Coordinates of C-alpha atoms in Angstrom, one line a residue:
X214 CA 10.9 -21.2 20.2
X215 CA 11.4 -19.3 17.0
X216 CA 15.0 -18.7 16.9
X217 CA 16.0 -22.2 17.3
X218 CA 14.4 -22.9 13.8
X219 CA 14.5 -19.6 12.0
X220 CA 17.8 -18.1 13.2
X221 CA 19.8 -21.3 13.0
X222 CA 22.3 -21.9 10.2
X223 CA 21.5 -25.7 10.4
X224 CA 17.9 -25.3 9.8
X225 CA 17.8 -22.3 7.5
X226 CA 17.2 -24.2 4.4
X227 CA 14.2 -26.0 5.9
X228 CA 12.9 -22.8 7.5
X229 CA 12.7 -20.5 4.7
X230 CA 12.7 -22.5 1.5
X231 CA 10.2 -25.0 3.2
X232 CA 8.0 -21.8 4.1
X233 CA 8.3 -20.6 0.6
X234 CA 6.9 -23.9 -0.8
X235 CA 4.1 -23.9 1.6
X236 CA 3.1 -20.4 0.6
X237 CA 3.4 -21.4 -3.2
X238 CA 1.1 -24.4 -2.7
X239 CA -1.3 -22.0 -0.8
X240 CA -1.3 -19.7 -3.8
X241 CA -2.1 -22.4 -6.3
X242 CA -5.0 -23.6 -4.0
X243 CA -6.3 -20.0 -3.8
X244 CA -6.0 -19.6 -7.5
X245 CA -8.0 -22.8 -8.1
X246 CA -10.7 -21.7 -5.8
X247 CA -11.2 -18.6 -7.8
X248 CA -11.5 -20.7 -10.9
X249 CA -14.2 -22.8 -9.0
X250 CA -16.1 -19.7 -8.1
X251 CA -16.1 -18.8 -11.6
X252 CA -17.4 -22.1 -12.6
X253 CA -20.3 -21.9 -10.0
X254 CA -21.8 -18.9 -12.1
X255 CA -21.7 -20.9 -15.3
X256 CA -22.8 -24.2 -13.8
X257 CA -25.8 -22.7 -12.1
X258 CA -26.8 -20.7 -15.1
X259 CA -27.1 -23.9 -17.1
X260 CA -29.1 -25.6 -14.4
X261 CA -31.5 -22.6 -14.3
X262 CA -32.2 -22.7 -18.2
X263 CA -32.1 -26.2 -19.2
X264 CA -33.4 -27.2 -22.6
X265 CA -36.6 -29.4 -22.2
X266 CA -37.0 -30.9 -25.7
X267 CA -40.9 -31.0 -25.4
X268 CA -40.9 -27.2 -24.7
X269 CA -38.3 -25.9 -27.2
X270 CA -39.2 -25.2 -30.8
X271 CA -37.4 -27.2 -33.3
X272 CA -36.2 -24.3 -35.2
X273 CA -35.7 -20.7 -34.1
X274 CA -35.1 -18.2 -37.0
X275 CA -34.0 -15.4 -34.4
X276 CA -31.3 -17.5 -32.8
X277 CA -27.8 -16.0 -32.9
X278 CA -25.5 -17.6 -35.3
X279 CA -22.9 -19.9 -33.7
X280 CA -19.9 -17.7 -34.9
X281 CA -21.6 -14.5 -33.6
X282 CA -22.5 -16.2 -30.2
X283 CA -18.7 -17.3 -29.8
X284 CA -17.6 -14.0 -30.6
X285 CA -19.9 -12.6 -27.8
X286 CA -18.7 -15.2 -25.3
X287 CA -15.1 -14.5 -26.1
X288 CA -15.7 -10.6 -25.6
X289 CA -17.4 -11.2 -22.3
X290 CA -14.6 -13.5 -21.0
X291 CA -12.0 -11.1 -22.1
X292 CA -13.8 -8.3 -20.3
X293 CA -13.7 -10.4 -17.2
X294 CA -10.2 -11.2 -17.5
X295 CA -9.2 -7.6 -17.9
X296 CA -11.1 -6.7 -14.6
X297 CA -9.4 -9.3 -12.6
X298 CA -6.5 -8.4 -10.2
X299 CA -3.0 -9.8 -10.5
X300 CA -3.9 -12.9 -8.2
X301 CA -7.1 -13.8 -10.1
X302 CA -5.8 -13.2 -13.8
X303 CA -4.0 -16.7 -13.9
X304 CA -7.0 -18.3 -12.4
X305 CA -9.5 -16.9 -14.9
X306 CA -6.9 -17.6 -17.7
X307 CA -6.8 -21.2 -16.7
X308 CA -10.6 -21.5 -16.4
X309 CA -11.2 -20.0 -19.9
X310 CA -8.6 -22.2 -21.3
X311 CA -10.6 -25.1 -20.0
X312 CA -13.9 -23.8 -21.2
X313 CA -12.3 -23.2 -24.6
X314 CA -11.4 -26.9 -24.9
X315 CA -15.1 -27.9 -24.5
X316 CA -17.1 -25.0 -25.9
X317 CA -14.9 -23.6 -28.6
X318 CA -15.0 -20.2 -26.8
X319 CA -13.6 -18.8 -23.7
X320 CA -17.0 -18.5 -22.0
X321 CA -20.3 -20.2 -22.3
X322 CA -22.1 -17.1 -23.1
X323 CA -25.6 -16.2 -22.2
X324 CA -28.2 -18.6 -24.0
X325 CA -31.9 -18.9 -24.0
X326 CA -31.5 -22.3 -22.9
X327 CA -28.7 -24.9 -22.4
X328 CA -28.7 -28.5 -23.2
X329 CA -27.4 -31.6 -21.6
X330 CA -24.1 -31.4 -23.4
X331 CA -23.3 -28.0 -21.8
X332 CA -24.0 -29.7 -18.4
X333 CA -21.6 -32.5 -19.1
X334 CA -18.9 -30.3 -20.5
X335 CA -19.0 -28.0 -17.3
X336 CA -18.8 -31.2 -15.2
X337 CA -15.5 -32.1 -17.1
X338 CA -14.2 -28.5 -16.6
X339 CA -14.9 -28.9 -12.9
X340 CA -12.9 -32.0 -12.6
X341 CA -10.0 -30.3 -14.5
X342 CA -10.0 -27.8 -11.5
X343 CA -10.9 -30.1 -8.8
X344 CA -8.4 -32.9 -9.3
X345 CA -5.4 -30.6 -9.4
X346 CA -6.8 -29.0 -6.2
X347 CA -6.9 -32.2 -4.4
X348 CA -3.5 -33.3 -5.5
X349 CA -1.9 -29.9 -4.5
X350 CA -3.7 -29.8 -1.2
X351 CA -2.6 -33.5 -0.4
X352 CA 1.0 -32.5 -1.0
X353 CA 0.7 -29.3 1.0
X354 CA -0.9 -31.2 4.0
X355 CA 1.9 -33.8 3.7
X356 CA 4.8 -31.3 3.6
X357 CA 3.2 -29.1 6.3
X358 CA 3.5 -32.1 8.7
X359 CA 7.1 -32.7 7.7
X360 CA 7.7 -29.1 8.2
X361 CA 6.2 -28.8 11.7
X362 CA 8.3 -32.0 12.7
X363 CA 11.5 -30.4 11.5
X364 CA 10.5 -27.5 13.6
X365 CA 10.0 -29.6 16.6
X366 CA 13.3 -31.2 16.2
X367 CA 15.2 -28.0 16.1
X368 CA 13.3 -26.7 19.3
X369 CA 13.9 -30.2 21.1
X370 CA 17.7 -30.3 20.8
X371 CA 18.1 -26.8 21.5
X372 CA 16.2 -27.1 24.8
X373 CA 18.0 -30.3 25.6
X374 CA 21.4 -28.5 25.1
X375 CA 20.6 -26.0 27.9
X376 CA 18.2 -28.1 30.1
X377 CA 20.9 -30.8 30.8
X378 CA 23.1 -28.2 32.2
X379 CA 20.6 -27.0 34.7
X380 CA 20.7 -28.3 38.2
X381 CA 17.1 -26.9 39.1
X382 CA 14.2 -28.2 37.3
X383 CA 10.9 -26.7 36.3
X384 CA 7.8 -28.6 36.7
X385 CA 6.8 -30.7 33.8
X386 CA 10.1 -30.4 31.8
X387 CA 9.7 -33.6 30.1
X388 CA 6.4 -32.7 28.9
X389 CA 7.5 -29.4 27.7
X390 CA 10.3 -30.9 25.7
X391 CA 8.4 -33.8 24.5
X392 CA 4.9 -32.8 23.9
X393 CA 4.8 -28.9 24.1
X394 CA 7.3 -28.5 21.4
X395 CA 5.5 -30.8 19.0
X396 CA 2.1 -29.0 19.7
X397 CA 3.6 -25.7 19.4
X398 CA 5.2 -26.2 16.1
X399 CA 2.3 -28.1 14.6
X400 CA -0.2 -25.4 15.9
X401 CA 1.9 -22.6 14.7
X402 CA 2.3 -24.0 11.3
X403 CA -1.4 -24.9 11.0
X404 CA -2.5 -21.4 12.1
X405 CA 0.0 -19.6 10.3
X406 CA -1.0 -21.1 7.0
X407 CA -4.6 -20.6 7.8
X408 CA -3.9 -16.9 8.3
X409 CA -1.8 -16.6 5.2
X410 CA -4.3 -18.4 3.2
X411 CA -7.2 -16.1 4.6
X412 CA -5.1 -13.2 3.5
X413 CA -4.6 -14.6 0.0
X414 CA -8.4 -15.5 -0.2
X415 CA -9.2 -11.8 0.8
X416 CA -7.0 -10.3 -2.0
X417 CA -8.4 -12.8 -4.5
X418 CA -12.2 -12.7 -3.6
X419 CA -12.6 -9.0 -2.3
X420 CA -12.4 -7.6 -5.7
X421 CA -14.9 -10.3 -7.0
X422 CA -17.4 -9.8 -4.3
X423 CA -17.0 -5.9 -4.6
X424 CA -17.8 -6.1 -8.3
X425 CA -20.9 -8.4 -7.7
X426 CA -22.3 -6.0 -5.0
X427 CA -23.2 -3.5 -7.7
X428 CA -26.1 -5.7 -8.7
X429 CA -27.3 -5.9 -5.1
X430 CA -27.4 -2.6 -3.4
X431 CA -30.1 -0.8 -5.6
X432 CA -32.6 -3.6 -5.2
X433 CA -32.1 -4.2 -1.6
X434 CA -32.8 -0.6 -0.5
X435 CA -35.0 0.8 -3.3
X436 CA -38.3 0.1 -1.1
X437 CA -36.9 2.2 1.8
X438 CA -38.1 5.6 2.4
X439 CA -35.8 8.2 1.0
X440 CA -35.7 10.0 4.4
X441 CA -34.7 6.6 5.9
X442 CA -31.3 6.3 7.4
X443 CA -30.9 3.0 5.3
X444 CA -31.8 4.7 2.1
X445 CA -28.1 6.2 1.7
X446 CA -26.7 2.5 1.5
X447 CA -28.5 2.2 -1.8
X448 CA -25.5 3.8 -3.6
X449 CA -22.7 2.2 -1.4
X450 CA -20.0 0.3 -3.5
X451 CA -19.0 -3.0 -2.3
X452 CA -21.9 -3.6 0.0
X453 CA -21.4 -7.4 0.4
X454 CA -17.8 -6.9 1.3
X455 CA -18.8 -4.5 4.4
X456 CA -21.4 -7.0 5.4
X457 CA -18.9 -9.8 5.5
X458 CA -16.5 -7.6 7.4
X459 CA -18.7 -6.3 10.1
X460 CA -20.4 -9.8 10.7
X461 CA -17.0 -11.1 11.1
X462 CA -15.7 -8.2 13.3
X463 CA -18.7 -8.5 15.6
X464 CA -18.3 -12.1 15.8
X465 CA -14.6 -11.9 16.8
X466 CA -15.5 -9.3 19.5
X467 CA -18.1 -11.4 21.0
X468 CA -15.8 -14.5 20.9
X469 CA -13.2 -12.5 22.7
X470 CA -15.6 -11.9 25.5
X471 CA -17.2 -15.2 25.6
X472 CA -14.0 -17.2 25.6
X473 CA -11.9 -14.9 27.7
X474 CA -11.3 -17.3 30.5
X475 CA -10.3 -20.2 28.4
X476 CA -6.6 -19.7 28.0
X477 CA -6.1 -19.5 31.7
X478 CA -8.1 -22.6 32.3
X479 CA -6.1 -24.5 29.5
X480 CA -2.9 -23.5 31.3
X481 CA -4.1 -24.7 34.6
X482 CA -5.4 -28.0 33.1
X483 CA -2.0 -28.6 31.5
X484 CA -0.3 -28.1 34.8
X485 CA -2.6 -30.5 36.5
X486 CA -2.0 -33.1 33.6
X487 CA 1.7 -32.7 34.0
X488 CA 1.7 -33.3 37.8
X489 CA -0.5 -36.4 37.3
X490 CA 1.6 -37.8 34.5
X491 CA 4.9 -37.1 36.5
X492 CA 3.6 -39.3 39.5
X493 CA 2.8 -42.0 37.0
X494 CA 6.3 -41.8 35.4
X495 CA 7.9 -42.1 38.8
X496 CA 5.8 -45.1 39.7
X497 CA 7.1 -47.0 36.6
X498 CA 10.4 -47.5 38.4
X499 CA 9.3 -47.2 42.1
X500 CA 5.6 -48.4 42.6
X501 CA 6.2 -48.6 46.3
X502 CA 6.8 -45.0 47.0
X503 CA 4.9 -43.5 44.1
X504 CA 1.2 -43.6 42.8
X505 CA -0.1 -44.2 46.2
X506 CA -4.1 -44.4 46.3
X507 CA -4.4 -41.3 48.3
X508 CA -1.9 -39.3 46.1
X509 CA -3.4 -40.4 42.9
X510 CA -6.9 -39.5 44.3
X511 CA -5.8 -35.9 45.2
X512 CA -4.1 -35.5 41.8
X513 CA -7.1 -36.8 39.9
X514 CA -9.5 -34.8 42.0
X515 CA -7.6 -31.6 41.0
X516 CA -7.8 -32.8 37.3
X517 CA -11.3 -33.5 37.4
X518 CA -12.0 -30.1 38.9
X519 CA -10.1 -28.4 36.1
X520 CA -12.0 -30.4 33.4
X521 CA -15.3 -29.6 34.9
X522 CA -14.6 -25.9 34.6
X523 CA -13.1 -26.3 31.2
X524 CA -16.1 -28.2 29.8
X525 CA -18.4 -25.7 31.2
X526 CA -16.6 -22.7 29.7
X527 CA -16.2 -24.5 26.4
X528 CA -19.8 -25.6 26.5
X529 CA -21.3 -21.9 26.4
X530 CA -18.5 -20.8 24.1
X531 CA -19.6 -23.6 21.6
X532 CA -23.1 -22.5 21.9
X533 CA -22.2 -19.2 20.6
X534 CA -19.8 -20.6 18.0
X535 CA -22.3 -23.1 16.4
X536 CA -25.1 -20.4 16.5
X537 CA -22.9 -17.9 14.7
X538 CA -21.9 -20.4 12.0
X539 CA -25.5 -21.5 11.4
X540 CA -27.0 -18.1 11.2
X541 CA -24.4 -16.7 8.8
X542 CA -25.4 -19.2 6.2
X543 CA -28.6 -17.2 5.4
X544 CA -27.2 -13.8 5.4
X545 CA -26.0 -13.6 1.8
X546 CA -29.4 -15.0 0.5
X547 CA -31.2 -12.4 2.6
X548 CA -29.3 -9.6 1.1
X549 CA -29.5 -11.1 -2.5
X550 CA -33.1 -12.0 -2.4
X551 CA -34.8 -8.8 -3.6
X552 CA -32.4 -8.7 -6.7
X553 CA -33.1 -12.4 -7.4
X554 CA -37.0 -11.9 -7.3
X555 CA -36.9 -8.7 -9.3
X556 CA -34.9 -10.5 -12.1
X557 CA -31.8 -8.4 -11.8
X558 CA -29.5 -11.6 -11.2
X559 CA -30.0 -15.3 -11.9
X560 CA -29.1 -18.4 -10.0
X561 CA -25.6 -18.5 -11.4
X562 CA -24.8 -14.9 -9.9
X563 CA -26.5 -15.9 -6.7
X564 CA -24.3 -19.0 -6.2
X565 CA -21.3 -17.2 -7.3
X566 CA -21.9 -14.4 -4.9
X567 CA -22.8 -16.8 -2.1
X568 CA -19.5 -18.8 -2.6
X569 CA -17.5 -15.5 -2.8
X570 CA -19.2 -14.1 0.3
X571 CA -18.4 -17.4 2.2
X572 CA -14.9 -17.2 1.1
X573 CA -14.5 -13.5 2.3
X574 CA -16.5 -14.0 5.5
X575 CA -14.6 -17.1 6.4
X576 CA -11.3 -15.4 5.9
X577 CA -12.4 -12.4 7.9
X578 CA -13.6 -14.9 10.6
X579 CA -10.3 -17.0 10.5
X580 CA -9.8 -16.0 14.3
X581 CA -13.2 -17.1 15.2
X582 CA -13.1 -20.5 13.7
X583 CA -9.6 -21.2 15.2
X584 CA -10.3 -19.7 18.4
X585 CA -10.1 -23.0 20.4
X586 CA -6.8 -23.8 18.7
X587 CA -5.6 -20.2 19.5
X588 CA -6.6 -20.6 23.0
X589 CA -4.4 -23.9 23.2
X590 CA -1.6 -22.2 21.6
X591 CA -1.5 -19.4 24.1
X592 CA -1.4 -21.9 27.0
X593 CA 1.4 -23.8 25.4
X594 CA 3.3 -20.5 24.5
X595 CA 3.0 -19.6 28.2
X596 CA 4.4 -22.9 29.3
X597 CA 7.3 -22.8 26.9
X598 CA 8.2 -19.3 27.7
X599 CA 8.5 -20.2 31.3
X600 CA 10.6 -23.4 30.5
X601 CA 13.0 -21.1 28.4
X602 CA 13.3 -18.5 31.1
X603 CA 14.1 -21.5 33.4
X604 CA 16.8 -23.0 31.2
X605 CA 18.4 -19.9 29.7
X606 CA 18.7 -17.8 32.8
X607 CA 22.1 -17.5 34.4
X608 CA 22.9 -18.6 37.9

């Protein structure tokens, strides 16, 4: 499966240079996601404090001069840039570059109120981030599809070379060469990129979420009794990171037990499908001796039995998965509520934390969200492993 592509001189360029390009595209997407997360804070701060003409004095003698305001905004932006890790520096630099084109400063700063011009400028900044993201993501999806097909090509002709030399045949050989190779390469490519992207997102967003957690812990636990077990959490650093991690870990463990039977059921189902398909293929050339009503009824009954079991087990697994995904939405808001209503954080920080929390939690939960696909991959891997054992073994 892997050696036919990654250990072949013929496919080495595609295997490794192609993989490098896919990783590079993922890095660019992750960097732009960090820039969008920074945009969230500024955008929702503007929405929280709009300039309403009828309520704003025409002249404010205490208002900071424009030059001083820009200087403060630049200093704050520079401080944020210095705090960023190696993966985030380029993202923040790009974001600050865009902001400077519209605001004449590296950041929008903290104002008593914002006018509609600030709103439109931030929309323009968003487009300058979102459009490159869309282009890069589209290129990445296209190239990933080509990459998976090249992998399938390498596997197919490697298998054919050995399969044609064998006199004995394993069940569903044609399906394993034609369909399983494609599904395997496509799923491995998709899952592999998902896991690598999740790792990049964690590297990028954990420091962001860690720093933002400082604003949350004190308010969340200040009302607890000092003798309470939870009171010690008041001074914990990176609280939101731990919340995201333990929620995801708990979800993964529960998913493992809830879906423990799915790989075996998928494997049995593919065997039943292969037997049914094989009978139909033979019937194309000999309808008299194959695809008889009693034979097809027997094969389809086995297929129906397998699908009923599969639907049942996927049913309760999906109940758990959908419940988990829906309930997790409110968790960051529950954690942030005390800080928001005590005035420690504003709407911009709330939305920035929510986005960062979602990025980190989603990355920690990458196994949960891809559990169905992983189940399919495990059954396909088992079938291809059997096939390889059959065609590679010596007589």
